[in-house]
mmCIF file of C-alpha atoms in Angstrom:
data_model
loop_
_atom_site.group_PDB
_atom_site.id
_atom_site.type_symbol
_atom_site.label_atom_id
_atom_site.label_comp_id
_atom_site.label_asym_id
_atom_site.label_seq_id
_atom_site.Cartn_x
_atom_site.Cartn_y
_atom_site.Cartn_z
ATOM 1 C CA GLN S 1 -60.341 241.713 -22.342
ATOM 2 C CA PHE S 2 -59.177 245.005 -23.815
ATOM 3 C CA GLN S 3 -56.901 244.545 -26.817
ATOM 4 C CA LEU S 4 -55.496 246.477 -29.760
ATOM 5 C CA GLN S 5 -54.363 244.609 -32.866
ATOM 6 C CA GLU S 6 -52.596 246.123 -35.850
ATOM 7 C CA SER S 7 -52.949 244.571 -39.275
ATOM 8 C CA GLY S 8 -51.919 245.284 -42.837
ATOM 9 C CA PRO S 9 -49.282 244.530 -45.462
ATOM 10 C CA GLY S 10 -45.792 243.896 -44.179
ATOM 11 C CA LEU S 11 -44.181 245.137 -47.388
ATOM 12 C CA VAL S 12 -44.830 248.332 -49.325
ATOM 13 C CA LYS S 13 -43.064 249.530 -52.473
ATOM 14 C CA PRO S 14 -41.216 252.857 -52.484
ATOM 15 C CA SER S 15 -43.455 255.797 -53.473
ATOM 16 C CA GLY S 16 -46.488 253.695 -52.568
ATOM 17 C CA THR S 17 -48.978 254.123 -49.731
ATOM 18 C CA LEU S 18 -48.743 252.310 -46.409
ATOM 19 C CA SER S 19 -52.172 251.330 -45.063
ATOM 20 C CA LEU S 20 -52.713 249.863 -41.605
ATOM 21 C CA THR S 21 -55.717 249.074 -39.452
ATOM 22 C CA CYS S 22 -55.929 248.820 -35.680
ATOM 23 C CA THR S 23 -58.851 246.829 -34.296
ATOM 24 C CA VAL S 24 -59.917 247.607 -30.738
ATOM 25 C CA SER S 25 -61.671 244.826 -28.873
ATOM 26 C CA GLY S 26 -63.147 244.719 -25.413
ATOM 27 C CA ALA S 27 -64.154 248.385 -25.284
ATOM 28 C CA SER S 28 -65.647 251.168 -27.348
ATOM 29 C CA ILE S 29 -63.367 253.649 -29.088
ATOM 30 C CA THR S 30 -65.521 256.548 -27.954
ATOM 31 C CA SER S 31 -64.338 258.950 -25.242
ATOM 32 C CA TYR S 32 -60.639 258.514 -26.025
ATOM 33 C CA TRP S 33 -58.117 259.758 -28.559
ATOM 34 C CA TRP S 34 -56.302 256.969 -30.420
ATOM 35 C CA ASN S 35 -52.714 257.201 -31.561
ATOM 36 C CA TRP S 36 -50.236 255.793 -34.027
ATOM 37 C CA VAL S 37 -46.573 255.558 -33.001
ATOM 38 C CA ARG S 38 -43.735 254.071 -35.023
ATOM 39 C CA GLN S 39 -40.235 252.786 -34.327
ATOM 40 C CA PRO S 40 -37.616 252.270 -37.042
ATOM 41 C CA PRO S 41 -35.405 249.215 -36.469
ATOM 42 C CA GLY S 42 -32.899 249.908 -33.720
ATOM 43 C CA LYS S 43 -34.177 253.443 -33.171
ATOM 44 C CA GLY S 44 -36.511 255.332 -30.859
ATOM 45 C CA LEU S 45 -40.234 255.973 -30.841
ATOM 46 C CA GLU S 46 -41.928 258.605 -32.999
ATOM 47 C CA TRP S 47 -45.490 259.891 -32.645
ATOM 48 C CA ILE S 48 -47.375 259.928 -35.935
ATOM 49 C CA GLY S 49 -50.702 261.361 -34.854
ATOM 50 C CA GLU S 50 -54.041 260.811 -33.145
ATOM 51 C CA VAL S 51 -57.724 260.590 -33.964
ATOM 52 C CA TYR S 52 -61.009 260.966 -32.106
ATOM 53 C CA HIS S 53 -63.969 258.838 -33.152
ATOM 54 C CA THR S 54 -65.863 261.884 -34.449
ATOM 55 C CA GLY S 55 -63.027 262.542 -36.888
ATOM 56 C CA GLY S 56 -60.841 265.084 -35.145
ATOM 57 C CA THR S 57 -57.141 264.571 -35.829
ATOM 58 C CA LYS S 58 -53.714 265.885 -34.884
ATOM 59 C CA TYR S 59 -50.467 265.018 -36.649
ATOM 60 C CA ASN S 60 -46.717 265.155 -36.171
ATOM 61 C CA PRO S 61 -45.682 268.248 -38.159
ATOM 62 C CA SER S 62 -42.989 266.207 -39.900
ATOM 63 C CA LEU S 63 -45.575 263.767 -41.265
ATOM 64 C CA VAL S 64 -48.709 265.897 -41.673
ATOM 65 C CA SER S 65 -48.340 266.172 -45.449
ATOM 66 C CA ARG S 66 -48.267 262.382 -45.894
ATOM 67 C CA ALA S 67 -50.268 260.874 -43.017
ATOM 68 C CA THR S 68 -54.017 260.357 -42.736
ATOM 69 C CA ILE S 69 -55.564 258.840 -39.620
ATOM 70 C CA SER S 70 -59.235 257.947 -39.374
ATOM 71 C CA ALA S 71 -61.588 256.071 -37.063
ATOM 72 C CA ASP S 72 -64.623 253.869 -37.674
ATOM 73 C CA LYS S 73 -66.689 253.690 -34.508
ATOM 74 C CA SER S 74 -69.031 251.026 -35.888
ATOM 75 C CA LYS S 75 -66.103 248.678 -36.484
ATOM 76 C CA SER S 76 -64.007 249.848 -33.489
ATOM 77 C CA GLN S 77 -61.154 250.387 -35.902
ATOM 78 C CA LEU S 78 -58.517 253.013 -36.506
ATOM 79 C CA SER S 79 -56.687 253.428 -39.764
ATOM 80 C CA LEU S 80 -53.378 254.913 -40.825
ATOM 81 C CA ARG S 81 -52.412 255.820 -44.373
ATOM 82 C CA LEU S 82 -48.929 257.108 -45.124
ATOM 83 C CA SER S 83 -48.282 258.164 -48.697
ATOM 84 C CA SER S 84 -45.110 258.493 -50.775
ATOM 85 C CA VAL S 85 -43.201 256.104 -48.552
ATOM 86 C CA THR S 86 -39.442 255.624 -48.672
ATOM 87 C CA ALA S 87 -37.050 253.259 -46.920
ATOM 88 C CA ALA S 88 -37.009 255.729 -44.011
ATOM 89 C CA ASP S 89 -40.614 254.751 -43.277
ATOM 90 C CA THR S 90 -39.594 251.165 -42.535
ATOM 91 C CA ALA S 91 -40.617 250.664 -38.913
ATOM 92 C CA VAL S 92 -42.733 248.834 -36.414
ATOM 93 C CA TYR S 93 -46.056 250.666 -36.291
ATOM 94 C CA TYR S 94 -48.041 250.675 -33.044
ATOM 95 C CA CYS S 95 -51.529 251.862 -32.227
ATOM 96 C CA ALA S 96 -52.093 253.071 -28.683
ATOM 97 C CA ARG S 97 -54.920 254.471 -26.607
ATOM 98 C CA GLY S 98 -54.396 258.092 -25.675
ATOM 99 C CA HIS S 99 -56.094 260.563 -23.416
ATOM 100 C CA GLN S 100 -59.772 261.064 -22.720
ATOM 101 C CA LYS S 101 -61.469 263.892 -24.586
ATOM 102 C CA GLY S 102 -61.269 267.061 -22.556
ATOM 103 C CA SER S 103 -58.427 265.793 -20.364
ATOM 104 C CA ASN S 104 -54.881 267.119 -20.377
ATOM 105 C CA SER S 105 -53.597 263.868 -18.895
ATOM 106 C CA ARG S 106 -51.862 262.772 -22.056
ATOM 107 C CA LYS S 107 -50.456 259.263 -22.014
ATOM 108 C CA PHE S 108 -50.469 256.022 -24.004
ATOM 109 C CA ASP S 109 -51.891 253.482 -21.579
ATOM 110 C CA PHE S 110 -52.659 250.567 -23.889
ATOM 111 C CA TRP S 111 -50.628 249.474 -26.895
ATOM 112 C CA GLY S 112 -50.999 246.985 -29.680
ATOM 113 C CA GLN S 113 -48.227 244.470 -30.251
ATOM 114 C CA GLY S 114 -47.030 246.375 -33.298
ATOM 115 C CA ILE S 115 -46.599 245.433 -36.930
ATOM 116 C CA LEU S 116 -43.378 245.623 -38.916
ATOM 117 C CA VAL S 117 -43.737 247.339 -42.268
ATOM 118 C CA ALA S 118 -40.806 247.302 -44.659
ATOM 119 C CA VAL S 119 -40.540 249.662 -47.602
ATOM 120 C CA SER S 120 -38.671 247.914 -50.379
ATOM 121 C CA SER S 121 -38.960 247.139 -54.062
ATOM 122 C CA GLN B 1 -32.731 264.420 -33.120
ATOM 123 C CA SER B 2 -35.336 264.145 -30.381
ATOM 124 C CA VAL B 3 -37.079 267.150 -28.863
ATOM 125 C CA LEU B 4 -36.635 265.693 -25.374
ATOM 126 C CA THR B 5 -33.078 264.793 -24.378
ATOM 127 C CA GLN B 6 -32.245 261.582 -22.540
ATOM 128 C CA PRO B 7 -28.877 259.947 -21.871
ATOM 129 C CA PRO B 8 -28.355 257.076 -24.338
ATOM 130 C CA SER B 9 -27.482 254.618 -21.607
ATOM 131 C CA VAL B 10 -27.235 254.119 -17.861
ATOM 132 C CA SER B 11 -26.112 251.153 -15.831
ATOM 133 C CA SER B 12 -26.058 249.996 -12.261
ATOM 134 C CA ALA B 13 -25.833 246.842 -10.185
ATOM 135 C CA PRO B 14 -28.712 244.690 -8.950
ATOM 136 C CA GLY B 15 -30.294 246.131 -5.836
ATOM 137 C CA GLN B 16 -28.957 249.608 -6.542
ATOM 138 C CA ARG B 17 -30.698 252.762 -7.705
ATOM 139 C CA VAL B 18 -30.603 254.525 -11.057
ATOM 140 C CA THR B 19 -31.934 257.846 -12.284
ATOM 141 C CA ILE B 20 -32.833 258.627 -15.886
ATOM 142 C CA SER B 21 -33.158 262.252 -16.894
ATOM 143 C CA CYS B 22 -35.305 263.831 -19.579
ATOM 144 C CA SER B 23 -34.618 267.444 -20.496
ATOM 145 C CA GLY B 24 -37.040 269.613 -22.402
ATOM 146 C CA SER B 25 -38.379 273.152 -22.541
ATOM 147 C CA THR B 26 -41.203 275.334 -21.338
ATOM 148 C CA SER B 27 -43.166 274.213 -24.407
ATOM 149 C CA ASP B 28 -43.254 270.605 -23.249
ATOM 150 C CA ILE B 29 -42.062 269.397 -19.827
ATOM 151 C CA GLY B 30 -42.264 272.860 -18.324
ATOM 152 C CA ASN B 31 -46.005 273.178 -18.882
ATOM 153 C CA ASN B 32 -47.397 269.767 -19.763
ATOM 154 C CA TYR B 33 -47.548 266.352 -18.165
ATOM 155 C CA VAL B 34 -44.743 263.843 -18.686
ATOM 156 C CA SER B 35 -45.210 260.108 -19.022
ATOM 157 C CA TRP B 36 -42.585 257.356 -18.954
ATOM 158 C CA TYR B 37 -42.491 254.018 -20.788
ATOM 159 C CA GLN B 38 -40.486 250.829 -20.477
ATOM 160 C CA GLN B 39 -39.747 248.821 -23.603
ATOM 161 C CA VAL B 40 -38.134 245.435 -23.493
ATOM 162 C CA PRO B 41 -36.569 244.871 -26.941
ATOM 163 C CA GLY B 42 -38.958 243.118 -29.287
ATOM 164 C CA THR B 43 -42.047 244.095 -27.323
ATOM 165 C CA ALA B 44 -44.426 247.044 -27.211
ATOM 166 C CA PRO B 45 -43.758 249.915 -24.805
ATOM 167 C CA LYS B 46 -45.469 249.761 -21.421
ATOM 168 C CA LEU B 47 -46.742 252.761 -19.482
ATOM 169 C CA LEU B 48 -44.888 253.195 -16.184
ATOM 170 C CA ILE B 49 -45.631 256.739 -15.050
ATOM 171 C CA TYR B 50 -48.154 259.355 -16.154
ATOM 172 C CA ASP B 51 -49.039 262.908 -15.114
ATOM 173 C CA ASN B 52 -45.388 263.448 -14.084
ATOM 174 C CA ASN B 53 -45.433 261.153 -11.052
ATOM 175 C CA LYS B 54 -48.415 258.772 -10.982
ATOM 176 C CA ARG B 55 -47.659 255.084 -11.279
ATOM 177 C CA ALA B 56 -49.669 253.157 -13.819
ATOM 178 C CA SER B 57 -51.687 250.129 -12.797
ATOM 179 C CA ARG B 58 -49.603 247.277 -11.356
ATOM 180 C CA ILE B 59 -46.328 249.193 -11.537
ATOM 181 C CA PRO B 60 -44.288 248.571 -8.358
ATOM 182 C CA ASP B 61 -43.326 251.470 -6.143
ATOM 183 C CA ARG B 62 -39.665 250.864 -7.034
ATOM 184 C CA PHE B 63 -40.477 253.115 -9.982
ATOM 185 C CA SER B 64 -41.019 256.795 -9.253
ATOM 186 C CA ALA B 65 -40.721 260.033 -11.177
ATOM 187 C CA SER B 66 -40.740 263.776 -10.710
ATOM 188 C CA THR B 67 -40.396 266.988 -12.642
ATOM 189 C CA SER B 68 -38.705 270.275 -11.838
ATOM 190 C CA GLY B 69 -38.983 273.090 -14.333
ATOM 191 C CA THR B 70 -38.041 271.658 -17.714
ATOM 192 C CA LEU B 71 -36.400 268.498 -16.341
ATOM 193 C CA ALA B 72 -38.119 265.196 -15.660
ATOM 194 C CA THR B 73 -36.485 262.273 -13.897
ATOM 195 C CA LEU B 74 -37.343 258.603 -13.506
ATOM 196 C CA ASP B 75 -35.972 256.773 -10.476
ATOM 197 C CA ILE B 76 -35.724 253.023 -10.206
ATOM 198 C CA THR B 77 -34.684 251.519 -6.903
ATOM 199 C CA GLY B 78 -33.892 247.936 -5.962
ATOM 200 C CA LEU B 79 -32.770 247.210 -9.510
ATOM 201 C CA GLN B 80 -33.558 243.794 -10.908
ATOM 202 C CA THR B 81 -32.232 242.105 -14.013
ATOM 203 C CA GLY B 82 -35.773 242.210 -15.347
ATOM 204 C CA ASP B 83 -35.569 246.011 -15.378
ATOM 205 C CA GLU B 84 -33.130 245.881 -18.288
ATOM 206 C CA ALA B 85 -34.951 247.709 -21.064
ATOM 207 C CA ASP B 86 -35.213 250.981 -22.949
ATOM 208 C CA TYR B 87 -36.962 253.826 -21.166
ATOM 209 C CA TYR B 88 -38.689 256.734 -22.912
ATOM 210 C CA CYS B 89 -40.129 260.013 -21.700
ATOM 211 C CA VAL B 90 -42.979 261.703 -23.581
ATOM 212 C CA ALA B 91 -44.768 265.028 -23.279
ATOM 213 C CA TRP B 92 -47.125 267.227 -25.251
ATOM 214 C CA HIS B 93 -45.322 270.072 -27.017
ATOM 215 C CA SER B 94 -47.613 273.099 -26.994
ATOM 216 C CA ARG B 95 -45.932 274.995 -29.838
ATOM 217 C CA LEU B 96 -45.649 271.986 -32.160
ATOM 218 C CA SER B 97 -49.094 270.674 -31.095
ATOM 219 C CA ALA B 98 -47.558 267.223 -31.029
ATOM 220 C CA MET B 99 -46.498 264.510 -28.645
ATOM 221 C CA VAL B 100 -42.705 264.433 -28.431
ATOM 222 C CA PHE B 101 -40.541 261.556 -27.287
ATOM 223 C CA GLY B 102 -37.120 261.452 -25.752
ATOM 224 C CA GLY B 103 -34.540 259.463 -27.656
ATOM 225 C CA GLY B 104 -34.665 256.652 -25.132
ATOM 226 C CA THR B 105 -32.259 255.380 -22.470
ATOM 227 C CA ARG B 106 -30.959 251.825 -22.413
ATOM 228 C CA LEU B 107 -30.727 250.521 -18.832
ATOM 229 C CA THR B 108 -28.208 247.796 -18.168
ATOM 230 C CA VAL B 109 -28.278 245.982 -14.838
ATOM 231 C CA LEU B 110 -24.761 244.676 -14.432
#
């Protein structure tokens, strides 16, 4: 059964670094781009960026200076690091499967359940 | 402020039809595929529509979508109370090189 599961600390101190992992089970992470999306409490969805298993990445221009997304094919894991966090980074963070490499059919067809990360001292 | 513009809320009665709009530009909707998502509060979003008008797996044909120029629309017919949720449109923005979301539309089935 194909599943995505986010994990990581639920609380990060201001100015610190948020670090999350998404474990993909039931399928290989090759052939697809993998995304991180976040949602502040009571607000809409925001795309953070995407990664391909060979290391290619794309980022939201508003977060590119602070976000780093990577993939570990051997572990079927994706990672997100967001530096210099503030209260505005408090959100539910989702990982989601994106489009196939070479395709322009961009969509998020499978999502993790999400993990709430609060930024607070 | 979202790149794609959606109405904050829409409402209709059970059994009726509702349309949710998503307005963008030639950098996104006008030249790239749109997808639509349903999010019941407290749960992860679910893909409804991709490539402008293709229903995702196991999505009933009560849900349909289309695009015209820089406007995308999602239609839901035969409304059910279980359709109450937030709906989001998404598209690739060629100039920003980023996926952009609409602000979301809360559907209330009265």
